[in-house]
Amino acid sequence: MSLMEVHDIHTYYGKIHALKGISLDVEEGEVVTLIGGNGAGKTTTLNTICSITPAAQGTVKLAGDDITHVPPHEIVKRGVVQSPEGRKIFTRLTVRENLEMGAFIRTDANAIAKDLDYVFELFPRLKERARQLGGTLSGGEQQMLAIGRALMAKPRILLLDEPSMGLAPLLVRQIFDVITYLNTESKTTILLVEQNALMALEVAHRGYILQSGYITHANSAEVLKQDETIIEAYLGG
């Protein structure tokens, strides 16, 4: 049984049919990437999984439990945690306060303190800026903060939405190194939405290609990297 199973999801924005029968699964311990162009439905897929944009049809299951219509805050309690596109940090809160907000559903104070130390070890720059307001950080630092805030919720599955967006190449490499570390060393299961298809397929085990609300390809990352149609469309070939 997969940790997460998304089956035949249809999602609408008013009369706009954004997702047209999306099905995907994520095994525990995997990095699975969802690749596609602007408007393909990648963010909508994550928001539907999290009940932010409810599904009109289909099911989302977590470890066999149907969570399709569970409220978003309960989704987080069950361990499905998103680091959103655009970071959406709290600009008027400090770095430490942003991270503490990530743990708002938790009551285990000692474990929260340990996880805060873990995030500071993962992102030393955040520790240096712990008292600095989130809105004064650089784009790369804000992305680190968004990922760190999500980790503070103790995710069973971490949903990362465009973590490389707007970042310089060196910072993109750092962010993807962190994704690899989280998966290989911390055994974090990750569903990664990313426009940088080449980088995404480098860190992922499997991938899905999303186009106009449909899944058009699904295979191992290695196979997708060698598919000529995908190379031409997404890998700059």
mmCIF file with all atom_site columns, C-alpha atoms in Angstrom, residues 9-189:
data_model
loop_
_atom_site.group_PDB
_atom_site.id
_atom_site.type_symbol
_atom_site.label_atom_id
_atom_site.label_alt_id
_atom_site.label_comp_id
_atom_site.label_asym_id
_atom_site.label_entity_id
_atom_site.label_seq_id
_atom_site.pdbx_PDB_ins_code
_atom_site.Cartn_x
_atom_site.Cartn_y
_atom_site.Cartn_z
_atom_site.occupancy
_atom_site.B_iso_or_equiv
_atom_site.pdbx_formal_charge
_atom_site.auth_seq_id
_atom_site.auth_comp_id
_atom_site.auth_asym_id
_atom_site.auth_atom_id
_atom_site.pdbx_PDB_model_num
ATOM 1   C CA . ILE A 1 9   ? -9.095  13.633 -9.088  1.00 0.00 ? 9   ILE A CA 1
ATOM 2   C CA . HIS A 1 10  ? -11.163 16.316 -10.817 1.00 0.00 ? 10  HIS A CA 1
ATOM 3   C CA . THR A 1 11  ? -10.848 19.881 -9.551  1.00 0.00 ? 11  THR A CA 1
ATOM 4   C CA . TYR A 1 12  ? -12.577 23.041 -10.748 1.00 0.00 ? 12  TYR A CA 1
ATOM 5   C CA . TYR A 1 13  ? -12.123 26.782 -10.368 1.00 0.00 ? 13  TYR A CA 1
ATOM 6   C CA . GLY A 1 14  ? -15.681 27.867 -11.025 1.00 0.00 ? 14  GLY A CA 1
ATOM 7   C CA . LYS A 1 15  ? -16.409 26.455 -14.481 1.00 0.00 ? 15  LYS A CA 1
ATOM 8   C CA . ILE A 1 16  ? -12.723 25.921 -15.302 1.00 0.00 ? 16  ILE A CA 1
ATOM 9   C CA . HIS A 1 17  ? -11.852 22.203 -15.213 1.00 0.00 ? 17  HIS A CA 1
ATOM 10  C CA . ALA A 1 18  ? -8.311  22.403 -13.828 1.00 0.00 ? 18  ALA A CA 1
ATOM 11  C CA . LEU A 1 19  ? -7.576  18.733 -13.040 1.00 0.00 ? 19  LEU A CA 1
ATOM 12  C CA . LYS A 1 20  ? -9.091  16.113 -15.325 1.00 0.00 ? 20  LYS A CA 1
ATOM 13  C CA . GLY A 1 21  ? -8.695  12.737 -13.675 1.00 0.00 ? 21  GLY A CA 1
ATOM 14  C CA . ILE A 1 22  ? -5.294  12.953 -11.992 1.00 0.00 ? 22  ILE A CA 1
ATOM 15  C CA . SER A 1 23  ? -3.990  9.718  -10.482 1.00 0.00 ? 23  SER A CA 1
ATOM 16  C CA . LEU A 1 24  ? -0.610  9.273  -8.790  1.00 0.00 ? 24  LEU A CA 1
ATOM 17  C CA . ASP A 1 25  ? 0.944   7.503  -5.845  1.00 0.00 ? 25  ASP A CA 1
ATOM 18  C CA . VAL A 1 26  ? 3.902   8.040  -3.530  1.00 0.00 ? 26  VAL A CA 1
ATOM 19  C CA . GLU A 1 27  ? 5.570   5.188  -1.675  1.00 0.00 ? 27  GLU A CA 1
ATOM 20  C CA . GLU A 1 28  ? 7.016   5.744  1.780   1.00 0.00 ? 28  GLU A CA 1
ATOM 21  C CA . GLY A 1 29  ? 10.638  6.913  1.499   1.00 0.00 ? 29  GLY A CA 1
ATOM 22  C CA . GLU A 1 30  ? 10.342  8.057  -2.111  1.00 0.00 ? 30  GLU A CA 1
ATOM 23  C CA . VAL A 1 31  ? 10.916  11.365 -3.830  1.00 0.00 ? 31  VAL A CA 1
ATOM 24  C CA . VAL A 1 32  ? 8.274   11.675 -6.546  1.00 0.00 ? 32  VAL A CA 1
ATOM 25  C CA . THR A 1 33  ? 8.271   14.695 -8.837  1.00 0.00 ? 33  THR A CA 1
ATOM 26  C CA . LEU A 1 34  ? 5.402   16.315 -10.718 1.00 0.00 ? 34  LEU A CA 1
ATOM 27  C CA . ILE A 1 35  ? 6.652   18.220 -13.763 1.00 0.00 ? 35  ILE A CA 1
ATOM 28  C CA . GLY A 1 36  ? 4.828   20.508 -16.162 1.00 0.00 ? 36  GLY A CA 1
ATOM 29  C CA . GLY A 1 37  ? 4.641   23.978 -17.619 1.00 0.00 ? 37  GLY A CA 1
ATOM 30  C CA . ASN A 1 38  ? 2.828   27.010 -16.258 1.00 0.00 ? 38  ASN A CA 1
ATOM 31  C CA . GLY A 1 39  ? -0.880  26.334 -15.885 1.00 0.00 ? 39  GLY A CA 1
ATOM 32  C CA . ALA A 1 40  ? -0.497  22.568 -16.151 1.00 0.00 ? 40  ALA A CA 1
ATOM 33  C CA . GLY A 1 41  ? -2.163  22.015 -12.765 1.00 0.00 ? 41  GLY A CA 1
ATOM 34  C CA . LYS A 1 42  ? 0.830   21.234 -10.557 1.00 0.00 ? 42  LYS A CA 1
ATOM 35  C CA . THR A 1 43  ? 0.014   23.611 -7.702  1.00 0.00 ? 43  THR A CA 1
ATOM 36  C CA . THR A 1 44  ? -3.678  22.747 -7.993  1.00 0.00 ? 44  THR A CA 1
ATOM 37  C CA . THR A 1 45  ? -2.750  19.092 -7.467  1.00 0.00 ? 45  THR A CA 1
ATOM 38  C CA . LEU A 1 46  ? -0.950  19.901 -4.220  1.00 0.00 ? 46  LEU A CA 1
ATOM 39  C CA . ASN A 1 47  ? -3.738  22.226 -3.073  1.00 0.00 ? 47  ASN A CA 1
ATOM 40  C CA . THR A 1 48  ? -6.319  19.519 -3.789  1.00 0.00 ? 48  THR A CA 1
ATOM 41  C CA . ILE A 1 49  ? -4.323  16.979 -1.785  1.00 0.00 ? 49  ILE A CA 1
ATOM 42  C CA . CYS A 1 50  ? -4.310  19.483 1.096   1.00 0.00 ? 50  CYS A CA 1
ATOM 43  C CA . SER A 1 51  ? -8.054  20.288 0.714   1.00 0.00 ? 51  SER A CA 1
ATOM 44  C CA . ILE A 1 52  ? -7.245  23.955 0.025   1.00 0.00 ? 52  ILE A CA 1
ATOM 45  C CA . THR A 1 53  ? -8.920  23.565 -3.381  1.00 0.00 ? 53  THR A CA 1
ATOM 46  C CA . PRO A 1 54  ? -11.380 20.716 -2.764  1.00 0.00 ? 54  PRO A CA 1
ATOM 47  C CA . ALA A 1 55  ? -11.768 17.894 -5.255  1.00 0.00 ? 55  ALA A CA 1
ATOM 48  C CA . ALA A 1 56  ? -15.098 17.655 -7.056  1.00 0.00 ? 56  ALA A CA 1
ATOM 49  C CA . GLN A 1 57  ? -14.495 13.987 -7.835  1.00 0.00 ? 57  GLN A CA 1
ATOM 50  C CA . GLY A 1 58  ? -11.983 11.306 -6.939  1.00 0.00 ? 58  GLY A CA 1
ATOM 51  C CA . THR A 1 59  ? -10.116 10.330 -3.768  1.00 0.00 ? 59  THR A CA 1
ATOM 52  C CA . VAL A 1 60  ? -6.955  11.148 -1.863  1.00 0.00 ? 60  VAL A CA 1
ATOM 53  C CA . LYS A 1 61  ? -5.764  8.489  0.582   1.00 0.00 ? 61  LYS A CA 1
ATOM 54  C CA . LEU A 1 62  ? -3.010  8.640  3.197   1.00 0.00 ? 62  LEU A CA 1
ATOM 55  C CA . ALA A 1 63  ? -1.838  5.198  4.337   1.00 0.00 ? 63  ALA A CA 1
ATOM 56  C CA . GLY A 1 64  ? -5.189  3.823  3.228   1.00 0.00 ? 64  GLY A CA 1
ATOM 57  C CA . ASP A 1 65  ? -7.331  6.454  4.981   1.00 0.00 ? 65  ASP A CA 1
ATOM 58  C CA . ASP A 1 66  ? -9.551  8.646  2.806   1.00 0.00 ? 66  ASP A CA 1
ATOM 59  C CA . ILE A 1 67  ? -8.586  12.285 3.436   1.00 0.00 ? 67  ILE A CA 1
ATOM 60  C CA . THR A 1 68  ? -10.254 13.765 0.350   1.00 0.00 ? 68  THR A CA 1
ATOM 61  C CA . HIS A 1 69  ? -12.604 16.056 2.250   1.00 0.00 ? 69  HIS A CA 1
ATOM 62  C CA . VAL A 1 70  ? -10.733 16.382 5.539   1.00 0.00 ? 70  VAL A CA 1
ATOM 63  C CA . PRO A 1 71  ? -10.255 20.096 6.457   1.00 0.00 ? 71  PRO A CA 1
ATOM 64  C CA . PRO A 1 72  ? -6.786  21.552 5.692   1.00 0.00 ? 72  PRO A CA 1
ATOM 65  C CA . HIS A 1 73  ? -5.727  21.915 9.342   1.00 0.00 ? 73  HIS A CA 1
ATOM 66  C CA . GLU A 1 74  ? -6.595  18.268 9.958   1.00 0.00 ? 74  GLU A CA 1
ATOM 67  C CA . ILE A 1 75  ? -4.613  17.287 6.869   1.00 0.00 ? 75  ILE A CA 1
ATOM 68  C CA . VAL A 1 76  ? -1.555  18.899 8.489   1.00 0.00 ? 76  VAL A CA 1
ATOM 69  C CA . LYS A 1 77  ? -2.226  17.056 11.751  1.00 0.00 ? 77  LYS A CA 1
ATOM 70  C CA . ARG A 1 78  ? -2.207  13.795 9.805   1.00 0.00 ? 78  ARG A CA 1
ATOM 71  C CA . GLY A 1 79  ? 1.236   14.599 8.433   1.00 0.00 ? 79  GLY A CA 1
ATOM 72  C CA . VAL A 1 80  ? 0.658   16.059 4.966   1.00 0.00 ? 80  VAL A CA 1
ATOM 73  C CA . VAL A 1 81  ? 2.580   19.346 5.019   1.00 0.00 ? 81  VAL A CA 1
ATOM 74  C CA . GLN A 1 82  ? 3.159   21.777 2.166   1.00 0.00 ? 82  GLN A CA 1
ATOM 75  C CA . SER A 1 83  ? 5.929   24.289 1.551   1.00 0.00 ? 83  SER A CA 1
ATOM 76  C CA . PRO A 1 84  ? 3.962   26.522 -0.828  1.00 0.00 ? 84  PRO A CA 1
ATOM 77  C CA . GLU A 1 85  ? 4.840   28.202 -4.087  1.00 0.00 ? 85  GLU A CA 1
ATOM 78  C CA . GLY A 1 86  ? 6.030   31.747 -3.400  1.00 0.00 ? 86  GLY A CA 1
ATOM 79  C CA . ARG A 1 87  ? 7.177   30.729 0.135   1.00 0.00 ? 87  ARG A CA 1
ATOM 80  C CA . LYS A 1 88  ? 4.369   32.685 1.892   1.00 0.00 ? 88  LYS A CA 1
ATOM 81  C CA . ILE A 1 89  ? 6.379   33.273 5.017   1.00 0.00 ? 89  ILE A CA 1
ATOM 82  C CA . PHE A 1 90  ? 5.166   35.646 7.736   1.00 0.00 ? 90  PHE A CA 1
ATOM 83  C CA . THR A 1 91  ? 7.106   38.763 6.811   1.00 0.00 ? 91  THR A CA 1
ATOM 84  C CA . ARG A 1 92  ? 6.552   40.593 10.121  1.00 0.00 ? 92  ARG A CA 1
ATOM 85  C CA . LEU A 1 93  ? 7.573   37.653 12.277  1.00 0.00 ? 93  LEU A CA 1
ATOM 86  C CA . THR A 1 94  ? 11.164  36.725 13.002  1.00 0.00 ? 94  THR A CA 1
ATOM 87  C CA . VAL A 1 95  ? 12.815  33.656 11.533  1.00 0.00 ? 95  VAL A CA 1
ATOM 88  C CA . ARG A 1 96  ? 12.414  31.822 14.848  1.00 0.00 ? 96  ARG A CA 1
ATOM 89  C CA . GLU A 1 97  ? 8.752   32.831 15.108  1.00 0.00 ? 97  GLU A CA 1
ATOM 90  C CA . ASN A 1 98  ? 8.095   31.611 11.558  1.00 0.00 ? 98  ASN A CA 1
ATOM 91  C CA . LEU A 1 99  ? 9.601   28.247 12.444  1.00 0.00 ? 99  LEU A CA 1
ATOM 92  C CA . GLU A 1 100 ? 7.595   28.070 15.650  1.00 0.00 ? 100 GLU A CA 1
ATOM 93  C CA . MET A 1 101 ? 4.426   28.730 13.630  1.00 0.00 ? 101 MET A CA 1
ATOM 94  C CA . GLY A 1 102 ? 5.235   25.581 11.671  1.00 0.00 ? 102 GLY A CA 1
ATOM 95  C CA . ALA A 1 103 ? 4.812   23.636 14.920  1.00 0.00 ? 103 ALA A CA 1
ATOM 96  C CA . PHE A 1 104 ? 1.505   25.255 15.907  1.00 0.00 ? 104 PHE A CA 1
ATOM 97  C CA . ILE A 1 105 ? -0.350  21.908 15.863  1.00 0.00 ? 105 ILE A CA 1
ATOM 98  C CA . ARG A 1 106 ? 2.162   20.272 18.209  1.00 0.00 ? 106 ARG A CA 1
ATOM 99  C CA . THR A 1 107 ? 2.313   20.195 22.010  1.00 0.00 ? 107 THR A CA 1
ATOM 100 C CA . ASP A 1 108 ? 5.551   18.237 22.553  1.00 0.00 ? 108 ASP A CA 1
ATOM 101 C CA . ALA A 1 109 ? 7.744   21.145 23.682  1.00 0.00 ? 109 ALA A CA 1
ATOM 102 C CA . ASN A 1 110 ? 10.967  19.180 24.087  1.00 0.00 ? 110 ASN A CA 1
ATOM 103 C CA . ALA A 1 111 ? 10.644  17.567 20.657  1.00 0.00 ? 111 ALA A CA 1
ATOM 104 C CA . ILE A 1 112 ? 9.812   20.945 19.107  1.00 0.00 ? 112 ILE A CA 1
ATOM 105 C CA . ALA A 1 113 ? 13.014  22.380 20.565  1.00 0.00 ? 113 ALA A CA 1
ATOM 106 C CA . LYS A 1 114 ? 15.019  19.473 19.113  1.00 0.00 ? 114 LYS A CA 1
ATOM 107 C CA . ASP A 1 115 ? 13.412  19.944 15.703  1.00 0.00 ? 115 ASP A CA 1
ATOM 108 C CA . LEU A 1 116 ? 14.207  23.659 15.820  1.00 0.00 ? 116 LEU A CA 1
ATOM 109 C CA . ASP A 1 117 ? 17.858  22.773 16.431  1.00 0.00 ? 117 ASP A CA 1
ATOM 110 C CA . TYR A 1 118 ? 17.660  20.307 13.529  1.00 0.00 ? 118 TYR A CA 1
ATOM 111 C CA . VAL A 1 119 ? 16.350  22.999 11.154  1.00 0.00 ? 119 VAL A CA 1
ATOM 112 C CA . PHE A 1 120 ? 19.118  25.369 12.275  1.00 0.00 ? 120 PHE A CA 1
ATOM 113 C CA . GLU A 1 121 ? 21.683  22.622 11.591  1.00 0.00 ? 121 GLU A CA 1
ATOM 114 C CA . LEU A 1 122 ? 20.139  22.030 8.178   1.00 0.00 ? 122 LEU A CA 1
ATOM 115 C CA . PHE A 1 123 ? 20.101  25.755 7.384   1.00 0.00 ? 123 PHE A CA 1
ATOM 116 C CA . PRO A 1 124 ? 22.878  27.493 9.374   1.00 0.00 ? 124 PRO A CA 1
ATOM 117 C CA . ARG A 1 125 ? 21.985  30.799 7.735   1.00 0.00 ? 125 ARG A CA 1
ATOM 118 C CA . LEU A 1 126 ? 18.594  30.715 9.448   1.00 0.00 ? 126 LEU A CA 1
ATOM 119 C CA . LYS A 1 127 ? 20.285  30.298 12.816  1.00 0.00 ? 127 LYS A CA 1
ATOM 120 C CA . GLU A 1 128 ? 22.404  33.366 12.096  1.00 0.00 ? 128 GLU A CA 1
ATOM 121 C CA . ARG A 1 129 ? 19.229  35.312 11.302  1.00 0.00 ? 129 ARG A CA 1
ATOM 122 C CA . ALA A 1 130 ? 16.956  33.823 13.961  1.00 0.00 ? 130 ALA A CA 1
ATOM 123 C CA . ARG A 1 131 ? 15.926  37.264 15.289  1.00 0.00 ? 131 ARG A CA 1
ATOM 124 C CA . GLN A 1 132 ? 15.653  38.877 11.871  1.00 0.00 ? 132 GLN A CA 1
ATOM 125 C CA . LEU A 1 133 ? 12.222  39.606 10.363  1.00 0.00 ? 133 LEU A CA 1
ATOM 126 C CA . GLY A 1 134 ? 11.244  37.151 7.654   1.00 0.00 ? 134 GLY A CA 1
ATOM 127 C CA . GLY A 1 135 ? 10.452  39.921 5.196   1.00 0.00 ? 135 GLY A CA 1
ATOM 128 C CA . THR A 1 136 ? 14.054  41.169 5.257   1.00 0.00 ? 136 THR A CA 1
ATOM 129 C CA . LEU A 1 137 ? 15.553  37.844 4.126   1.00 0.00 ? 137 LEU A CA 1
ATOM 130 C CA . SER A 1 138 ? 16.814  37.190 0.616   1.00 0.00 ? 138 SER A CA 1
ATOM 131 C CA . GLY A 1 139 ? 14.789  34.960 -1.707  1.00 0.00 ? 139 GLY A CA 1
ATOM 132 C CA . GLY A 1 140 ? 17.020  31.985 -1.032  1.00 0.00 ? 140 GLY A CA 1
ATOM 133 C CA . GLU A 1 141 ? 16.830  32.490 2.719   1.00 0.00 ? 141 GLU A CA 1
ATOM 134 C CA . GLN A 1 142 ? 13.045  32.770 2.522   1.00 0.00 ? 142 GLN A CA 1
ATOM 135 C CA . GLN A 1 143 ? 12.931  29.452 0.661   1.00 0.00 ? 143 GLN A CA 1
ATOM 136 C CA . MET A 1 144 ? 15.047  27.846 3.370   1.00 0.00 ? 144 MET A CA 1
ATOM 137 C CA . LEU A 1 145 ? 12.649  29.297 5.936   1.00 0.00 ? 145 LEU A CA 1
ATOM 138 C CA . ALA A 1 146 ? 9.586   27.972 4.095   1.00 0.00 ? 146 ALA A CA 1
ATOM 139 C CA . ILE A 1 147 ? 11.045  24.458 3.983   1.00 0.00 ? 147 ILE A CA 1
ATOM 140 C CA . GLY A 1 148 ? 12.183  24.687 7.598   1.00 0.00 ? 148 GLY A CA 1
ATOM 141 C CA . ARG A 1 149 ? 8.727   25.842 8.709   1.00 0.00 ? 149 ARG A CA 1
ATOM 142 C CA . ALA A 1 150 ? 7.160   22.832 6.954   1.00 0.00 ? 150 ALA A CA 1
ATOM 143 C CA . LEU A 1 151 ? 9.624   20.471 8.633   1.00 0.00 ? 151 LEU A CA 1
ATOM 144 C CA . MET A 1 152 ? 8.601   21.826 12.038  1.00 0.00 ? 152 MET A CA 1
ATOM 145 C CA . ALA A 1 153 ? 5.188   20.214 11.495  1.00 0.00 ? 153 ALA A CA 1
ATOM 146 C CA . LYS A 1 154 ? 6.829   16.736 11.422  1.00 0.00 ? 154 LYS A CA 1
ATOM 147 C CA . PRO A 1 155 ? 5.530   15.697 7.986   1.00 0.00 ? 155 PRO A CA 1
ATOM 148 C CA . ARG A 1 156 ? 4.861   12.110 7.009   1.00 0.00 ? 156 ARG A CA 1
ATOM 149 C CA . ILE A 1 157 ? 4.944   13.431 3.466   1.00 0.00 ? 157 ILE A CA 1
ATOM 150 C CA . LEU A 1 158 ? 6.428   16.790 2.503   1.00 0.00 ? 158 LEU A CA 1
ATOM 151 C CA . LEU A 1 159 ? 4.901   18.628 -0.458  1.00 0.00 ? 159 LEU A CA 1
ATOM 152 C CA . LEU A 1 160 ? 7.381   21.037 -2.035  1.00 0.00 ? 160 LEU A CA 1
ATOM 153 C CA . ASP A 1 161 ? 5.952   23.517 -4.541  1.00 0.00 ? 161 ASP A CA 1
ATOM 154 C CA . GLU A 1 162 ? 8.536   25.129 -6.867  1.00 0.00 ? 162 GLU A CA 1
ATOM 155 C CA . PRO A 1 163 ? 11.381  25.352 -4.313  1.00 0.00 ? 163 PRO A CA 1
ATOM 156 C CA . SER A 1 164 ? 13.855  26.628 -6.931  1.00 0.00 ? 164 SER A CA 1
ATOM 157 C CA . MET A 1 165 ? 11.653  29.385 -8.328  1.00 0.00 ? 165 MET A CA 1
ATOM 158 C CA . GLY A 1 166 ? 13.476  32.709 -8.707  1.00 0.00 ? 166 GLY A CA 1
ATOM 159 C CA . LEU A 1 167 ? 16.734  31.495 -7.176  1.00 0.00 ? 167 LEU A CA 1
ATOM 160 C CA . ALA A 1 168 ? 20.273  31.860 -8.505  1.00 0.00 ? 168 ALA A CA 1
ATOM 161 C CA . PRO A 1 169 ? 21.869  28.617 -9.784  1.00 0.00 ? 169 PRO A CA 1
ATOM 162 C CA . LEU A 1 170 ? 24.106  28.205 -6.713  1.00 0.00 ? 170 LEU A CA 1
ATOM 163 C CA . LEU A 1 171 ? 21.122  28.479 -4.375  1.00 0.00 ? 171 LEU A CA 1
ATOM 164 C CA . VAL A 1 172 ? 19.115  26.091 -6.545  1.00 0.00 ? 172 VAL A CA 1
ATOM 165 C CA . ARG A 1 173 ? 21.882  23.516 -6.117  1.00 0.00 ? 173 ARG A CA 1
ATOM 166 C CA . GLN A 1 174 ? 21.867  24.062 -2.333  1.00 0.00 ? 174 GLN A CA 1
ATOM 167 C CA . ILE A 1 175 ? 18.101  23.603 -2.125  1.00 0.00 ? 175 ILE A CA 1
ATOM 168 C CA . PHE A 1 176 ? 18.236  20.375 -4.135  1.00 0.00 ? 176 PHE A CA 1
ATOM 169 C CA . ASP A 1 177 ? 21.108  19.124 -1.981  1.00 0.00 ? 177 ASP A CA 1
ATOM 170 C CA . VAL A 1 178 ? 18.853  19.670 1.029   1.00 0.00 ? 178 VAL A CA 1
ATOM 171 C CA . ILE A 1 179 ? 16.022  17.745 -0.664  1.00 0.00 ? 179 ILE A CA 1
ATOM 172 C CA . THR A 1 180 ? 18.400  14.821 -1.270  1.00 0.00 ? 180 THR A CA 1
ATOM 173 C CA . TYR A 1 181 ? 19.624  14.978 2.339   1.00 0.00 ? 181 TYR A CA 1
ATOM 174 C CA . LEU A 1 182 ? 16.079  15.031 3.744   1.00 0.00 ? 182 LEU A CA 1
ATOM 175 C CA . ASN A 1 183 ? 15.206  11.942 1.756   1.00 0.00 ? 183 ASN A CA 1
ATOM 176 C CA . THR A 1 184 ? 18.391  9.896  2.138   1.00 0.00 ? 184 THR A CA 1
ATOM 177 C CA . GLU A 1 185 ? 19.414  10.810 5.691   1.00 0.00 ? 185 GLU A CA 1
ATOM 178 C CA . SER A 1 186 ? 16.116  11.738 7.366   1.00 0.00 ? 186 SER A CA 1
ATOM 179 C CA . LYS A 1 187 ? 13.990  9.301  5.311   1.00 0.00 ? 187 LYS A CA 1
ATOM 180 C CA . THR A 1 188 ? 11.500  12.054 4.473   1.00 0.00 ? 188 THR A CA 1
ATOM 181 C CA . THR A 1 189 ? 8.927   11.162 1.825   1.00 0.00 ? 189 THR A CA 1
#
